Structures are given as structure tokens and as C-alpha cells.
XYZ file of C-alpha atoms in Angstrom:
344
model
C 0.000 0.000 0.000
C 1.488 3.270 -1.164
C 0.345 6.236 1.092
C -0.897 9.252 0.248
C 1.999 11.839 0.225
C 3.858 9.338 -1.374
C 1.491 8.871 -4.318
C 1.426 12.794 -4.231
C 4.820 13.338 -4.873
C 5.228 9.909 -7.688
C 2.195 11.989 -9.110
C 4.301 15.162 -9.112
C 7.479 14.183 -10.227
C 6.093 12.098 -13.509
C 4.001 14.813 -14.451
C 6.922 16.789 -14.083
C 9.005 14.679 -16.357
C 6.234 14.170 -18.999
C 6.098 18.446 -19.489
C 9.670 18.715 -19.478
C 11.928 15.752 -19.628
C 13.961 16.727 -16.766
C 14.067 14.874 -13.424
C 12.868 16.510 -9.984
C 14.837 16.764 -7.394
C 13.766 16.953 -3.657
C 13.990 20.751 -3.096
C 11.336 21.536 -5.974
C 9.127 18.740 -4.520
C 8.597 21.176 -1.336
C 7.524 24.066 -3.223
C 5.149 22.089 -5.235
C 3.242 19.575 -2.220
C 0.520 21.003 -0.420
C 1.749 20.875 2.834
C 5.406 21.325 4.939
C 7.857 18.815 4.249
C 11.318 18.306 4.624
C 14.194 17.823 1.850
C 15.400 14.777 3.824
C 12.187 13.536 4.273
C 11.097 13.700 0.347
C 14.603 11.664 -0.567
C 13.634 8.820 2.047
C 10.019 9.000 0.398
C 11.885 9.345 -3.153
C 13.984 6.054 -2.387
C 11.150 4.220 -1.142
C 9.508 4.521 -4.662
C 12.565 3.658 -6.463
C 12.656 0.685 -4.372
C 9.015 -0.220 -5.734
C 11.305 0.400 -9.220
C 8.933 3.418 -9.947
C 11.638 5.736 -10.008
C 14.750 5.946 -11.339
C 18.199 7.739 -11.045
C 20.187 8.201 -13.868
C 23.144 9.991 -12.452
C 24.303 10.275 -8.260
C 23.676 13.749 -7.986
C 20.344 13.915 -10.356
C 17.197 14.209 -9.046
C 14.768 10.984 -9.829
C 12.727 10.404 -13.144
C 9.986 7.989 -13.355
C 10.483 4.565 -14.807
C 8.293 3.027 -17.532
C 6.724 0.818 -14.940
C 5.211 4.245 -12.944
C 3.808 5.121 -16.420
C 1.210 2.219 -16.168
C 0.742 3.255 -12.591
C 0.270 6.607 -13.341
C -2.300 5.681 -16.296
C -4.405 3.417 -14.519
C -4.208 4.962 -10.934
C -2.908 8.757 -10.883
C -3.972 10.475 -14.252
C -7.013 12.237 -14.658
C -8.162 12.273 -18.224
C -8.389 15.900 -19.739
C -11.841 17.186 -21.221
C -11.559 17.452 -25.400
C -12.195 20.952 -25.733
C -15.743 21.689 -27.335
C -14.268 23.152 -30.633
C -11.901 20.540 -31.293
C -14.473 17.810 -30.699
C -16.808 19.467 -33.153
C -13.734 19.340 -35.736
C -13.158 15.999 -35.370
C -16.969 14.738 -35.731
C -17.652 17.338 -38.960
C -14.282 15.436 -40.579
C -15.045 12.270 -39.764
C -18.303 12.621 -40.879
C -17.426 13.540 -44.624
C -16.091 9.851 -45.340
C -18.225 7.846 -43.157
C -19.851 5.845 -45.780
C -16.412 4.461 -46.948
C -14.488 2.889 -43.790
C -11.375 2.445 -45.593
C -11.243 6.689 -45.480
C -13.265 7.085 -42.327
C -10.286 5.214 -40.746
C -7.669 6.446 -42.620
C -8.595 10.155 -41.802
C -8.530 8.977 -38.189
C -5.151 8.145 -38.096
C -4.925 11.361 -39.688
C -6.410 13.593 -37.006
C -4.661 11.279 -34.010
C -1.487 12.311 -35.842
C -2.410 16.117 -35.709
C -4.045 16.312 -32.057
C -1.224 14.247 -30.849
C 1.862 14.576 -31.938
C 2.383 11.055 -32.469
C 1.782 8.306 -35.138
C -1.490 7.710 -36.214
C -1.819 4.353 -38.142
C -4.908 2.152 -38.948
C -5.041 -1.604 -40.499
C -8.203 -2.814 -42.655
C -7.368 -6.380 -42.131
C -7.864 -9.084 -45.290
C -10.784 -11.207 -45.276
C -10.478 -14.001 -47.727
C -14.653 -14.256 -47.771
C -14.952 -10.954 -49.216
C -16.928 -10.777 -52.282
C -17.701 -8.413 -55.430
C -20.836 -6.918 -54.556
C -21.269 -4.285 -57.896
C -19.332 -2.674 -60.224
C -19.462 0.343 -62.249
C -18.240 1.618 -65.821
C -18.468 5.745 -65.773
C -18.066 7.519 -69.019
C -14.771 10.326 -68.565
C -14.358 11.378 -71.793
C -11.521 11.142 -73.803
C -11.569 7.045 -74.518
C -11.670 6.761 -70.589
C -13.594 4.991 -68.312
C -13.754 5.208 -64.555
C -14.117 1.294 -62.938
C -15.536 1.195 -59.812
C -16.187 -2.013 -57.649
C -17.683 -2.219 -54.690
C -17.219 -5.257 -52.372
C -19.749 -6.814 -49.981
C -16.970 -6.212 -47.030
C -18.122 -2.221 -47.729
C -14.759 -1.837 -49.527
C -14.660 1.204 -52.971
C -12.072 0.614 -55.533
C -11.632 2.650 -58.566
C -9.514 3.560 -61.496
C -9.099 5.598 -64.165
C -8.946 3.330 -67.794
C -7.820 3.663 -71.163
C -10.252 2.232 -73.466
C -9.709 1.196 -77.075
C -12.870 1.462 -78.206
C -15.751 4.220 -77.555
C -17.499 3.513 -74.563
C -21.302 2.877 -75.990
C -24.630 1.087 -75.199
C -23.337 -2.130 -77.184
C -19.767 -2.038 -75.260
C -21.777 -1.496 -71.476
C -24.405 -3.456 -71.925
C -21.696 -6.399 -72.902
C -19.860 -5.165 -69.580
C -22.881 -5.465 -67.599
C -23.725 -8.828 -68.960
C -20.125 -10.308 -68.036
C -20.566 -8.500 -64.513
C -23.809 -10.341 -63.640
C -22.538 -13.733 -65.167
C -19.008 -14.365 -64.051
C -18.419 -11.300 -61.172
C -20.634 -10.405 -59.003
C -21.093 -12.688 -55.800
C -17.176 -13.878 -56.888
C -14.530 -13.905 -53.834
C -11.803 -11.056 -54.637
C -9.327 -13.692 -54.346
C -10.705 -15.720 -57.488
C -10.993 -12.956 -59.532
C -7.086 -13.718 -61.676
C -6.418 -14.241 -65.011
C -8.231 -17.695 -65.647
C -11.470 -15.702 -64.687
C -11.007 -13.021 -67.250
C -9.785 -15.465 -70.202
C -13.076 -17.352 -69.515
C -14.658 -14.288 -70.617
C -14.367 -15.141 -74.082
C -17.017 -17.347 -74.283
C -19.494 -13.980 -73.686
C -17.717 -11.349 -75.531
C -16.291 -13.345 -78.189
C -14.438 -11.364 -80.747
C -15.052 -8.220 -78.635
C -12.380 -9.256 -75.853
C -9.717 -7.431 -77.075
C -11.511 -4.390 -76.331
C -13.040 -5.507 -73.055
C -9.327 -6.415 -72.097
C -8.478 -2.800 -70.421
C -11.486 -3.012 -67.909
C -11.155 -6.436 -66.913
C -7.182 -6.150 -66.544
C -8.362 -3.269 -63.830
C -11.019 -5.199 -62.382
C -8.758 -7.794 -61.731
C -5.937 -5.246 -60.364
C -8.844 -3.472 -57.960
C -9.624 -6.859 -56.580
C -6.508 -8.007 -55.958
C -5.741 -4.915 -53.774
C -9.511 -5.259 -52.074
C -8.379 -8.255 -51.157
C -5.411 -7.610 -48.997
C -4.489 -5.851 -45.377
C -3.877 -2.328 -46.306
C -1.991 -0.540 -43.327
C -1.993 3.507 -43.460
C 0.925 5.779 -41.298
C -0.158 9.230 -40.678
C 2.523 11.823 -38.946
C 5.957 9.011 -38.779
C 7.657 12.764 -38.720
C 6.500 13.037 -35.203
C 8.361 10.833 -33.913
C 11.301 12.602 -34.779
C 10.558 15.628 -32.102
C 10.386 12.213 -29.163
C 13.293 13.159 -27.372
C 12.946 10.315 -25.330
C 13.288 7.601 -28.522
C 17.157 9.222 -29.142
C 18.943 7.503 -31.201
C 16.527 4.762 -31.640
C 14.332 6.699 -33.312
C 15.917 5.617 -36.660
C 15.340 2.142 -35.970
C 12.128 2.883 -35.174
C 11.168 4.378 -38.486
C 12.588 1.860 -40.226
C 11.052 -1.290 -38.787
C 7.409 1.240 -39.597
C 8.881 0.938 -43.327
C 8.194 -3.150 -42.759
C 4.651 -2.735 -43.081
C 4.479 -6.743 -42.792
C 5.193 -6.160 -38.972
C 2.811 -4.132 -38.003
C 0.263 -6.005 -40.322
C 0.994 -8.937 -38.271
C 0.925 -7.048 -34.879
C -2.665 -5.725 -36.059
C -3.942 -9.455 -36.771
C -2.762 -10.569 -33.436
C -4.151 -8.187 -31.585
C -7.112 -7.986 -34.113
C -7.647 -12.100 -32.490
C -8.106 -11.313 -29.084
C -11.757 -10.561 -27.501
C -10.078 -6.892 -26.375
C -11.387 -3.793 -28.193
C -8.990 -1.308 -26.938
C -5.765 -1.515 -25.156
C -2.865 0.534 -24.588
C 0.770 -1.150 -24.242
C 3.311 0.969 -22.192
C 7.252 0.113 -23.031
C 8.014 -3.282 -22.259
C 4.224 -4.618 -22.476
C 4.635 -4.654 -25.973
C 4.682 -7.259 -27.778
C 6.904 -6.297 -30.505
C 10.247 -5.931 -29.422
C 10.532 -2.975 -31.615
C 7.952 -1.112 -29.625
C 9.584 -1.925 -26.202
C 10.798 1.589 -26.062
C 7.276 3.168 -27.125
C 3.798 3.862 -25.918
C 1.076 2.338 -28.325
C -2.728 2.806 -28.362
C -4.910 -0.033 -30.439
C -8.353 -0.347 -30.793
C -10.538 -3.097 -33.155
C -13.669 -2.321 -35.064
C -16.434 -4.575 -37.268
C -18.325 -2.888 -39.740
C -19.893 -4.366 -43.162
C -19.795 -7.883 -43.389
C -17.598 -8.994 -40.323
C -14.891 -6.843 -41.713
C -12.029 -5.948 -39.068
C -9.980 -2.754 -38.413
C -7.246 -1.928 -35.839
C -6.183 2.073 -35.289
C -3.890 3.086 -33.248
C -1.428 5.330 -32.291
C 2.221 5.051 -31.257
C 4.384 7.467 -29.295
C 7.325 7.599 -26.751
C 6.492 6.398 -23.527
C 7.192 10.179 -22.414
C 3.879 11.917 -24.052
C 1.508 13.903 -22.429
C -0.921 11.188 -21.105
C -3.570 13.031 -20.123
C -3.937 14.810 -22.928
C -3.078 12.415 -25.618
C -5.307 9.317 -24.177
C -8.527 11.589 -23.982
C -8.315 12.414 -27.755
C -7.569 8.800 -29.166
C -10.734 7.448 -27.071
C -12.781 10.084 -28.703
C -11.549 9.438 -31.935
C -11.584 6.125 -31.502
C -15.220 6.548 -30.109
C -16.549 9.118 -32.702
C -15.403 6.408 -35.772
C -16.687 3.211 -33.682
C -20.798 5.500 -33.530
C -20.349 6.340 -37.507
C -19.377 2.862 -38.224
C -22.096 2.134 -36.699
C -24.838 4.026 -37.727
C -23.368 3.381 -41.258
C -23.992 -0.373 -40.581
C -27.510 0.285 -39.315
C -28.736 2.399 -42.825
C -26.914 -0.712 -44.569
């Protein structure tokens, strides 16, 4: 059992550390408690809590910094959560709002805003689910010989692309489209949609394949990428201002540039029956991350499709702050993936 002045002055000296970086020493500590204290006294209470390994001393004559083991104290005992301001809440709704019918952007302009309100790494995951089918596609006149392709998948994923056609795009040449679309496409996984699909196309537009040959190439392009994890990094610059990461910064960034990793570390969390969680230095478990602070949590929407955003940081970030805005993020995309899912 920790008593109170001793949890006041932990409280005080990782606060401290979290606006500043430097560590406390005992004098400042009795300016700063609410009541009369001696120097002496505040060491003795100081090396008590280092004994508990919540503080640490880096140098003899330094005053004590708080280990990463008082930051999980401090987060689930100490901290008290800061209010969003009004404006910035109403921000974050009115831009979340503007892609909420397309989760792949809702989530990805998420990471996006937990990046700017932060000052960390926003990232988000739309994990691959190999049931996903085509659920319609589209062939949009653009003028010039082009064609926009749009497919939508029953997982309430939007691909598109711009196409070359080499033929003019008329009744004759969409109503053939449509025809292959109904017979052979729609209702088909993403992941059997390949070249033995398309060549079996033939048999409906006969001589005409040569010209359908642009569209289907795309469709088959579009699929293949609806079909796989796509993982989105919004702010990696940030990390760069951690003073805390040092050095290891650079190491960092560059197991980020693996996007296989944290693909992975999304599907494993993605697996357990936890929707949020937040992993403080050596609780994570990617031994890249041991020196970091990362904030996860999982969302469904469409047909049992799964999402993880997130946010990653040095373990020295303004807590307070920083977790207050990622849960209302994190809360504002979980109610519009929601309601979108309800007017589905």
C-alpha cells in the first residue's frame, strides 16, 4: 500500500518529467506539495519509490525520473483524463463525418487527425478477409476514350480507377460489360478474380475481348488490392521531435517501413476478444515497440470486416492529454461505423 503523500509526490514528479523531460529533485518537490515537508524527508520517500522500481536515477547527484513501470501506474491509478475541448471535438466529428460511408477513409482520416491532435503516429489496419466478395461494379463515361471502374465489395470496400479504353465507350460495349458483370463477377470472392477468370470471358464477348481487355485487366488489379491488409501511417515525422526515442528513433522508423510487422501485430491483436488496449514500453509485444507507448483499438463494420487504429508514441507523451483524444476518436469512428452499418 502506497500512502498518500507518497502517491502525491510519484504523481508530481512524472508529471513533471512528462512536461519537461527533466528529473525533480527533492527541493522543488517542497515548493510544489501542499503541505510542509522536509528535503530529507522527500529523498527517504523518493527512495522508497525507487525501491518499488517506480523511479529511477540516472546519475548520483540527479534528481529521480519515473520509470516506464510508474507510467502504467500513473495511467491506470494517478492520471485524470483531460476534457476534449468543445471546438476541437466538433472538428473531429464534422471530418469524420465527410467519409463515413467508406471505412477504408473514415479510418484512414482517423489516423490522420490522431497524428495532428497528438503529436504522435497515427496508423490504422483494414485487415484481409479471404470471404470478401464483389458486390457491384461500375463503368463511368470520362471522356476522352476513358472509363472510370468502380467495384464495390460486400466487405463495404470502394475501388476505382481511371482506364484507357480502345474502343468508344457505348450502349453495345456497357451493356456487354454489364452482362459479363452479372454472369461471371458479381457474388465472386476477390481472391478468385485472376487471369483464368477473365480469359473465360471469351465465351461472352467473343471477338469483342480485345476491347473488353483494359477493364477487366483493372477489375482484376482493384480486386486483388480489395483483397489484402492495407496498413496507413499518418505523422511518422513526429516521432522525430520524441526526445525520449534518441537515437533509436531511426530504428524505429525503419522497422514502420516493414509494413508486414505491423500487419501482423494488427492481426494478433485484431484475435483477441479486447477492443482497446494501450501497451506501455516493455508490455509490448513487438520488441521494436519496447521503447514506445502504443494505443490499439478493433472495429467490425460491413460484413464482419475488421480494423485496428492506433497510435504510437514515446512512452514520455503527455498522457492526459493524448489518451482523452484517441478514445474520442476512436469513439466518434466506432458511432459512424455504426450508424453506417444500421442504414446498410
Amino acid at each position: 500500500m502506497i500512502s498518500e503523500r507518497r502517491l502525491a509526490i510519484l504523481n508530481l514528479i512524472i508529471e513533471h518529467y512528462l512536461q519537461t523531460g527533466e528529473p525533480m529533485g527533492s527541493k522543488t518537490l517542497c515548493n510544489l506539495l501542499p503541505y510542509t515537508i522536509s528535503s530529507a524527508t522527500i529523498r527517504n520517500e523518493m527512495a522508497y519509490l525507487s525501491e518499488l522500481g517506480f523511479l529511477e536515477q540516472r546519475h548520483t547527484s540527479a534528481g529521480r525520473v519515473p520509470s516506464k513501470a510508474s507510467y502504467r501506474f500513473y495511467v491506470d491509478n494517478l492520471m485524470e483524463e483531460q476534457q476534449v475541448p468543445e471546438y476541437n471535438a466538433k472538428k473531429i466529428e464534422e471530418i469524420l463525418s465527410v467519409n463515413a460511408g467508406d471505412p477504408e477513409r473514415l479510418l484512414a482520416d482517423a489516423a490522420r487527425l490522431i497524428s495532428q491532435y497528438t503529436h504522435c503516429l497515427g496508423f490504422c489496419c483494414t485487415l484481409e478477409d479471404s470471404l470478401d466478395c464483389i458486390q457491384g461494379v461500375d463503368l463511368i463515361p470520362a471522356g476522352n476514350s476513358k472509363a472510370m471502374l468502380v467495384v464495390l465489395t460486400v466487405g463495404s470496400k470502394i475501388k476505382s480507377s481511371l482506364i484507357n479504353l480502345n474502343c468508344p465507350l457505348d450502349d453495345e460495349f456497357r451493356f456487354m460489360f454489364y452482362n459479363i458483370m452479372n454472369k461471371l463477377f458479381i457474388g465472386t470472392p476477390l481472391t478468385d478474380v485472376n487471369r483464368t477468370l477473365i480469359q473465360s470471358t471469351v465465351q461472352i464477348a467473343k471477338e469483342r475481348v480485345f476491347d473488353m481487355l483494359p477493364v477487366l485487366t483493372s477489375l482484376c488489379a482493384l480486386c486483388n488490392e480489395a483483397s489484402q491488409s492495407k496498413l496507413t501511417f499518418e505523422g511518422e515525422t513526429n516521432l522525430l521531435s520524441h526526445e525520449e526515442l534518441g537515437s533509436d528513433v531511426y530504428k524505429l522508423l525503419s522497422f514502420l517501413a516493414d509494413k508486414g510487422q505491423m500487419i501482423h501485430f494488427s492481426k494478433e491483436f485484431s484475435n483477441h476478444n479486447i477492443k482497446q488496449a494501450m501497451f506501455i514500453g516493455d508490455e509490448n509485444p513487438m520488441y521494436d515497440l519496447k521503447n514506445t507507448s502504443t494505443i490499439l483499438s478493433k472495429f467490425t463494420y460491413g460484413n464482419n470486416q475488421t480494423a485496428v487504429l492506433g497510435l504510437i508514441g514515446s512512452t514520455r507523451i503527455d498522457y492526459k492529454k493524448i489518451v482523452s483524444y484517441v478514445k474520442y476518436i476512436f469513439k466518434t469512428v466506432d458511432n459512424l461505423l455504426s450508424k453506417e452499418a444500421q442504414n446498410g
